[in-house]
Amino acid sequence: MRTPFSLTLLSFLLSGLVPMHAFGQPENIFGEPGAAAQPFGGISNATAVPSSVLTNKIVEESHVVVQSLQQRPPQNAIDISRAILYMVRIERWDEVGRYLNQLATLPLDATTASKMTRSVGLETWFKVGSNVEKVSEEQRALVHKILELSSGAVRSQTSVSNAISQLNSKELLDRKRGVLAIQGAGESGIAALLESVASSSKPAAPIVSELIITMGDEGKAALKASISTSDSIARERLLLIAARTPGNDYLAELMASVSVLPPTSPTYQVVAKVLAPSGQTLPSADAAQRLVLGRMEAQLKLYHSLRREATVKTYGVWRWSSDGKHLLSELDDAASIHLEEAYRLAYLAIQLAPHTSIDSPLATSIILERNYRIAPTIELDLPAFQRNFKPFEKSENLEYLGAVSDTSMKNGLLGSQLRSIQAIGNAIRKAPQNTATSMARLMAAVKNSPPAIRYSAASALTQLLDSDTKFEGRYTFEQTKQEMLELESKPLALVVGGASELRDALATQLSMLGIRTLESKSARETMRLIQKPNPIEYVFIVDKVLEMNLSELVQRLRTSPRTRLLPLAVLTDRISSDQRTHLEIEGFDDVHYFSVTHSRELTSALLDEMHETSPIPQMDSIDRITFRSIFEPLEGK
């Protein structure tokens, strides 16, 4: 007989009263003989969703949140749980059921269930499990299973909470038990420990810094991430832990944060005491800013060098939750690790800026880029954007926003460029100002940016123009306006190749995947099509063409403002390895090379890879229709 949900809930809550013993043999941080040291274990990746589940047919959808998830399907149990959270919030129970069915295909263990519960909260699962009208009996049984498996998490949290309090005990045996419990809890132990330090008004136990060291790279990464909290009081508490940790791992964080504190501050005094034996002194704010910016730029270079690599390998990246209360290790790719590090340093640079003579739009660009990558929607969430800009107090300063836009374009941070262009439009909408400079900046984006940014800039320009306004670039603006009127809910791809059967084969596959196509059989026709107001979002080359060899055609496409940044794939074996090497040496290393395929599954995989490695913001159906609607009323007048 199946256990009623109410009893499952009661037993789940009561299970928090049951202690859980620590496990594993951790490193002995007390310096006593006889205890063997053991490296800290790595993160256990969440179970991946089978490809057969991820390739479900996507139906036409009007809600932007559902559309966004369909465009970028969740990749593992944790991501599916978050998708369920979003669907519960907007009361899309049909989508909740679909994601529950995906979860049912995955093997679930206590560790994964614990992460799922921590990611979305118990309330989400309680709402789903108690909705007998919208959720099937089998699906509710799955929720009960998740809750039962997660009951270990409640016990673990209780155990870790008790362990943290034991760290301050006068008894050595109690302190040992506390250390063992936190080490045994792994990621949860690290997160709970640092959350406790951040939220407690009591001084952290002296042993906390040494305990973080025993956690290895995970402990170091978690502490670095925790210092990026927006809570200044919590940040000082965490800085004290970093200051007491041996080594130079936190030098940039300490110098940046401490250089703006008064010398009477406890944190200042602790750091000064740490640096004194080595003869180092606390730097000026300008010196700290230069150190932070140098390291930030180095991390940005690493991000760019890895961004184009298509890989399924994932890593744990530590971040604060959106409400700033929980420290989470989320799965992401190698490039994102460096973007997160650059973001953390950029936040330090912004905090330093009011105290220095150095103002860095690049730091703002990195923050906007990172936030865009976490929530990659075209539509601007203005309240969230203004919260991101709160430390800068420049969310409506056109001069500074323009500098951020220019810096974003220069550094290939296209999510940031999109957001800064949207912010310029918002500032102009509230109070038209600095019109000539704003128009020039927006026109630069219209001429030399990928579709979503070009359309956003054109939309902002409409607030500064009327039908009689004359300005340099008016023709380009009118062409862009016409291009936006040609947008449809489905994206448009350009398929190039001399062989009609190869063009038609790929066009058929793309059509089955919801993509419209234009076809071209020659280089001259290709150049003509990309100069016309066609809202092209992809380019595929399936065969050689008249007038140019393949490498020359790729170079022409990659130097044209309209196609410079569009996802581009060469699906032919007729390009030699020498030609490919030449293109990479010339800097055209973001081209995807595949053999011609007649398989919809392989074509879908190619599109996924193009999306994953592309720097441009990807539009969905709602975005395209929204952009088109901006000029439709004007056409009717």
Coordinates of N, CA, C and O in Angstrom, one line a residue, residues 436-541:
A436 N 23.1 63.5 -29.3 CA 24.1 63.2 -30.4 C 25.0 62.0 -30.1 O 25.2 61.1 -30.9
T437 N 25.5 62.0 -28.9 CA 26.4 60.9 -28.5 C 25.7 59.6 -28.4 O 26.2 58.6 -28.9
S438 N 24.5 59.6 -27.8 CA 23.7 58.4 -27.7 C 23.3 57.9 -29.1 O 23.4 56.7 -29.3
M439 N 23.0 58.8 -30.0 CA 22.6 58.3 -31.4 C 23.8 57.7 -32.1 O 23.7 56.6 -32.7
A440 N 25.0 58.3 -31.9 CA 26.2 57.7 -32.5 C 26.5 56.3 -32.0 O 26.9 55.4 -32.7
R441 N 26.4 56.2 -30.7 CA 26.7 54.9 -30.1 C 25.7 53.8 -30.5 O 26.0 52.7 -30.8
L442 N 24.4 54.2 -30.5 CA 23.4 53.2 -30.9 C 23.6 52.8 -32.4 O 23.4 51.7 -32.8
M443 N 23.9 53.8 -33.2 CA 24.1 53.5 -34.7 C 25.3 52.6 -34.8 O 25.3 51.7 -35.7
A444 N 26.4 52.8 -34.0 CA 27.5 51.9 -34.1 C 27.1 50.4 -33.8 O 27.6 49.5 -34.5
A445 N 26.2 50.3 -32.9 CA 25.7 48.9 -32.6 C 24.8 48.4 -33.7 O 24.8 47.2 -34.0
V446 N 24.0 49.2 -34.3 CA 23.2 48.8 -35.4 C 24.0 48.3 -36.6 O 23.7 47.4 -37.3
K447 N 25.1 49.0 -36.8 CA 26.0 48.7 -38.0 C 26.8 47.4 -37.8 O 27.1 46.7 -38.8
N448 N 27.2 47.1 -36.6 CA 28.3 46.2 -36.4 C 28.0 45.2 -35.2 O 28.9 44.8 -34.5
S449 N 26.8 44.7 -35.1 CA 26.4 43.8 -34.0 C 25.6 42.7 -34.5 O 24.9 42.8 -35.5
P450 N 25.5 41.6 -33.7 CA 24.6 40.5 -34.1 C 23.2 40.9 -33.9 O 22.8 41.9 -33.3
P451 N 22.2 40.0 -34.4 CA 20.8 40.4 -34.5 C 20.2 41.0 -33.3 O 19.6 42.1 -33.3
A452 N 20.2 40.3 -32.1 CA 19.5 40.7 -30.9 C 20.0 42.1 -30.5 O 19.2 42.9 -30.1
I453 N 21.3 42.3 -30.6 CA 21.8 43.6 -30.1 C 21.5 44.7 -31.2 O 21.1 45.8 -30.8
R454 N 21.6 44.4 -32.5 CA 21.3 45.3 -33.5 C 19.8 45.8 -33.4 O 19.5 47.0 -33.5
Y455 N 18.9 44.8 -33.1 CA 17.5 45.1 -33.0 C 17.2 46.0 -31.8 O 16.4 46.9 -31.8
S456 N 17.9 45.7 -30.7 CA 17.7 46.4 -29.4 C 18.2 47.9 -29.6 O 17.5 48.8 -29.1
A457 N 19.3 48.1 -30.3 CA 19.8 49.4 -30.6 C 18.8 50.2 -31.5 O 18.6 51.4 -31.3
A458 N 18.3 49.5 -32.5 CA 17.3 50.2 -33.4 C 16.1 50.5 -32.7 O 15.5 51.6 -32.9
S459 N 15.7 49.7 -31.7 CA 14.5 50.0 -30.9 C 14.7 51.2 -30.1 O 13.9 52.1 -29.9
A460 N 15.9 51.3 -29.5 CA 16.3 52.5 -28.7 C 16.3 53.8 -29.5 O 15.9 54.9 -29.1
L461 N 16.8 53.6 -30.8 CA 16.9 54.8 -31.6 C 15.6 55.4 -32.0 O 15.5 56.6 -32.2
T462 N 14.5 54.6 -32.0 CA 13.2 55.1 -32.4 C 12.7 56.2 -31.4 O 11.9 57.0 -31.8
Q463 N 13.3 56.2 -30.2 CA 12.9 57.2 -29.2 C 13.6 58.5 -29.5 O 13.2 59.5 -28.9
L464 N 14.6 58.5 -30.3 CA 15.3 59.8 -30.6 C 15.0 60.3 -32.0 O 15.5 61.4 -32.4
L465 N 14.2 59.6 -32.8 CA 14.0 59.9 -34.2 C 12.6 60.2 -34.5 O 11.7 59.7 -33.8
D466 N 12.4 60.9 -35.5 CA 11.1 61.0 -36.2 C 11.3 60.8 -37.7 O 12.4 60.7 -38.1
S467 N 10.3 60.7 -38.5 CA 10.4 60.4 -39.9 C 11.3 61.4 -40.7 O 11.8 61.0 -41.7
D468 N 11.4 62.6 -40.2 CA 12.2 63.6 -40.9 C 13.6 63.8 -40.4 O 14.3 64.6 -41.0
T469 N 14.0 63.1 -39.4 CA 15.3 63.3 -38.8 C 16.4 62.8 -39.8 O 16.3 61.7 -40.3
K470 N 17.4 63.6 -40.0 CA 18.5 63.2 -40.9 C 19.7 63.0 -40.1 O 20.0 63.8 -39.2
F471 N 20.4 61.9 -40.3 CA 21.6 61.6 -39.6 C 22.4 60.6 -40.3 O 21.9 59.9 -41.2
E472 N 23.7 60.5 -40.0 CA 24.6 59.6 -40.7 C 24.2 58.2 -40.3 O 24.1 57.8 -39.1
G473 N 23.9 57.3 -41.3 CA 23.5 56.0 -41.0 C 22.0 55.8 -41.1 O 21.5 54.7 -40.7
R474 N 21.3 56.8 -41.6 CA 19.8 56.6 -41.7 C 19.5 55.5 -42.6 O 18.5 54.7 -42.3
Y475 N 20.2 55.2 -43.7 CA 19.9 54.1 -44.6 C 20.1 52.8 -43.9 O 19.2 51.9 -44.0
T476 N 21.1 52.7 -43.1 CA 21.4 51.4 -42.3 C 20.2 51.2 -41.3 O 19.8 50.1 -41.1
F477 N 19.8 52.3 -40.7 CA 18.7 52.1 -39.7 C 17.4 51.7 -40.4 O 16.7 50.8 -39.9
E478 N 17.1 52.3 -41.6 CA 15.9 51.9 -42.3 C 16.0 50.4 -42.8 O 15.0 49.7 -42.8
Q479 N 17.2 50.0 -43.2 CA 17.4 48.6 -43.6 C 17.2 47.6 -42.4 O 16.5 46.6 -42.5
T480 N 17.6 48.0 -41.2 CA 17.5 47.2 -40.0 C 16.0 47.2 -39.6 O 15.5 46.1 -39.2
K481 N 15.3 48.3 -39.8 CA 13.9 48.3 -39.5 C 13.1 47.4 -40.4 O 12.3 46.6 -40.0
Q482 N 13.5 47.4 -41.7 CA 12.9 46.4 -42.6 C 13.2 45.0 -42.3 O 12.3 44.1 -42.4
E483 N 14.4 44.8 -41.9 CA 14.8 43.4 -41.5 C 14.0 42.9 -40.3 O 13.6 41.8 -40.2
M484 N 13.7 43.8 -39.3 CA 12.9 43.4 -38.2 C 11.5 43.1 -38.6 O 10.9 42.2 -38.0
L485 N 11.0 43.8 -39.6 CA 9.6 43.5 -40.1 C 9.5 42.1 -40.8 O 8.5 41.6 -40.9
E486 N 10.7 41.6 -41.2 CA 10.7 40.3 -41.8 C 10.9 39.1 -40.8 O 10.9 38.0 -41.2
L487 N 11.0 39.5 -39.5 CA 11.2 38.4 -38.5 C 9.9 37.6 -38.4 O 8.8 38.1 -38.5
E488 N 10.1 36.3 -38.2 CA 9.0 35.4 -37.9 C 9.3 34.6 -36.6 O 10.4 34.8 -36.1
S489 N 8.4 33.8 -36.2 CA 8.6 33.1 -34.9 C 9.8 32.1 -35.0 O 10.5 31.9 -34.1
K490 N 10.0 31.6 -36.3 CA 11.1 30.7 -36.5 C 12.3 31.4 -37.0 O 12.2 32.4 -37.7
P491 N 13.5 31.0 -36.6 CA 14.7 31.6 -37.1 C 15.0 31.3 -38.5 O 14.4 30.4 -39.1
L492 N 15.9 32.1 -39.1 CA 16.2 32.0 -40.6 C 17.7 31.6 -40.7 O 18.5 32.3 -40.1
A493 N 17.9 30.6 -41.5 CA 19.3 30.2 -41.8 C 19.6 30.4 -43.3 O 18.8 30.2 -44.1
L494 N 20.9 30.7 -43.6 CA 21.4 30.8 -44.9 C 22.2 29.5 -45.2 O 23.1 29.2 -44.5
V495 N 21.8 28.8 -46.3 CA 22.4 27.5 -46.7 C 23.1 27.8 -48.0 O 22.5 28.1 -49.0
V496 N 24.5 27.6 -48.0 CA 25.3 28.0 -49.2 C 25.9 26.7 -49.7 O 26.5 25.9 -49.0
G497 N 25.9 26.5 -51.1 CA 26.6 25.4 -51.7 C 26.2 25.3 -53.1 O 25.1 25.6 -53.6
G498 N 27.1 24.8 -54.0 CA 26.9 24.7 -55.4 C 26.0 23.5 -55.7 O 25.3 23.6 -56.8
A499 N 25.9 22.5 -54.9 CA 25.1 21.3 -55.2 C 23.7 21.5 -54.6 O 23.6 21.5 -53.4
S500 N 22.7 21.5 -55.5 CA 21.3 21.8 -55.0 C 20.8 20.6 -54.1 O 20.1 20.9 -53.1
E501 N 21.3 19.4 -54.4 CA 20.8 18.2 -53.6 C 21.3 18.3 -52.1 O 20.6 18.0 -51.2
L502 N 22.5 18.8 -52.0 CA 23.1 19.0 -50.6 C 22.4 20.1 -49.9 O 22.1 20.0 -48.7
R503 N 22.1 21.2 -50.6 CA 21.4 22.4 -50.0 C 20.0 21.9 -49.5 O 19.5 22.2 -48.4
D504 N 19.3 21.2 -50.4 CA 17.9 20.8 -50.1 C 17.9 19.8 -49.0 O 17.0 19.8 -48.2
A505 N 18.9 18.9 -48.9 CA 18.9 17.9 -47.8 C 19.0 18.6 -46.5 O 18.3 18.3 -45.5
L506 N 19.9 19.6 -46.4 CA 20.1 20.3 -45.1 C 18.9 21.1 -44.8 O 18.4 21.2 -43.6
A507 N 18.3 21.8 -45.8 CA 17.2 22.6 -45.6 C 16.0 21.8 -45.1 O 15.2 22.3 -44.2
T508 N 15.9 20.6 -45.5 CA 14.8 19.7 -45.1 C 15.0 19.4 -43.6 O 14.1 19.4 -42.8
Q509 N 16.3 19.0 -43.2 CA 16.6 18.7 -41.8 C 16.3 20.0 -40.9 O 15.7 19.8 -39.8
L510 N 16.7 21.1 -41.4 CA 16.5 22.3 -40.6 C 15.0 22.7 -40.4 O 14.6 23.1 -39.4
S511 N 14.3 22.4 -41.5 CA 12.8 22.7 -41.5 C 12.2 21.8 -40.4 O 11.3 22.2 -39.7
M512 N 12.6 20.6 -40.3 CA 12.0 19.6 -39.3 C 12.4 20.1 -37.9 O 11.7 19.7 -37.0
L513 N 13.5 20.9 -37.8 CA 13.9 21.4 -36.5 C 13.4 22.8 -36.2 O 13.8 23.4 -35.3
G514 N 12.5 23.3 -37.1 CA 11.8 24.6 -36.8 C 12.6 25.8 -37.3 O 12.5 26.8 -36.7
I515 N 13.5 25.6 -38.4 CA 14.3 26.7 -38.9 C 14.0 26.9 -40.3 O 14.0 26.0 -41.2
R516 N 13.7 28.2 -40.7 CA 13.5 28.5 -42.1 C 14.8 28.7 -42.8 O 15.8 28.9 -42.1
T517 N 14.8 28.6 -44.1 CA 16.1 28.7 -44.9 C 16.0 29.6 -46.1 O 14.9 29.7 -46.7
L518 N 17.1 30.2 -46.4 CA 17.4 30.8 -47.7 C 18.5 30.0 -48.3 O 19.4 29.6 -47.6
E519 N 18.5 29.8 -49.6 CA 19.6 29.0 -50.3 C 20.3 29.9 -51.3 O 19.8 30.7 -52.0
S520 N 21.6 29.6 -51.4 CA 22.5 30.3 -52.3 C 23.5 29.4 -52.9 O 24.0 28.5 -52.3
K521 N 23.7 29.5 -54.3 CA 24.6 28.5 -55.0 C 25.9 29.2 -55.4 O 26.8 28.5 -55.9
S522 N 26.1 30.5 -55.1 CA 27.3 31.1 -55.5 C 27.8 32.1 -54.4 O 27.0 32.6 -53.6
A523 N 29.0 32.5 -54.5 CA 29.6 33.5 -53.5 C 28.9 34.9 -53.7 O 28.6 35.6 -52.8
R524 N 28.7 35.2 -55.0 CA 28.1 36.5 -55.3 C 26.7 36.6 -54.8 O 26.3 37.6 -54.1
E525 N 25.9 35.5 -55.0 CA 24.5 35.5 -54.5 C 24.5 35.5 -52.9 O 23.7 36.2 -52.3
T526 N 25.5 34.9 -52.3 CA 25.6 34.9 -50.9 C 25.8 36.3 -50.3 O 25.2 36.7 -49.4
M527 N 26.8 37.0 -50.9 CA 27.1 38.3 -50.5 C 25.8 39.3 -50.7 O 25.6 40.1 -49.8
R528 N 25.1 39.0 -51.7 CA 23.9 39.8 -52.0 C 22.8 39.6 -50.9 O 22.2 40.5 -50.4
L529 N 22.7 38.3 -50.6 CA 21.6 38.0 -49.6 C 21.9 38.5 -48.2 O 21.0 38.9 -47.5
I530 N 23.2 38.5 -47.8 CA 23.5 39.0 -46.5 C 23.5 40.5 -46.4 O 23.5 41.1 -45.3
Q531 N 23.5 41.2 -47.6 CA 23.4 42.7 -47.6 C 22.0 43.1 -47.6 O 21.7 44.3 -47.2
K532 N 21.1 42.2 -48.0 CA 19.7 42.6 -48.0 C 19.1 42.5 -46.6 O 19.7 41.8 -45.8
P533 N 17.9 43.1 -46.3 CA 17.4 43.0 -45.0 C 16.7 41.7 -44.7 O 15.5 41.5 -44.5
N534 N 17.6 40.6 -44.7 CA 17.1 39.3 -44.3 C 17.6 39.0 -42.8 O 18.7 39.1 -42.5
P535 N 16.7 38.6 -41.9 CA 17.0 38.4 -40.5 C 17.7 37.1 -40.3 O 17.2 36.2 -39.6
I536 N 18.9 36.9 -40.9 CA 19.6 35.6 -40.9 C 20.3 35.4 -39.5 O 20.9 36.4 -38.9
E537 N 20.1 34.2 -38.9 CA 20.7 33.9 -37.6 C 21.7 32.8 -37.6 O 22.5 32.6 -36.7
Y538 N 21.8 32.0 -38.7 CA 22.8 31.0 -38.9 C 23.2 31.0 -40.4 O 22.5 31.4 -41.3
V539 N 24.5 30.5 -40.5 CA 25.0 30.3 -41.9 C 25.6 28.9 -42.0 O 26.4 28.4 -41.1
F540 N 25.2 28.1 -43.0 CA 25.7 26.8 -43.2 C 26.3 26.7 -44.7 O 25.6 27.1 -45.6
I541 N 27.5 26.2 -44.8 CA 28.1 26.0 -46.1 C 28.2 24.5 -46.3 O 28.9 23.7 -45.5

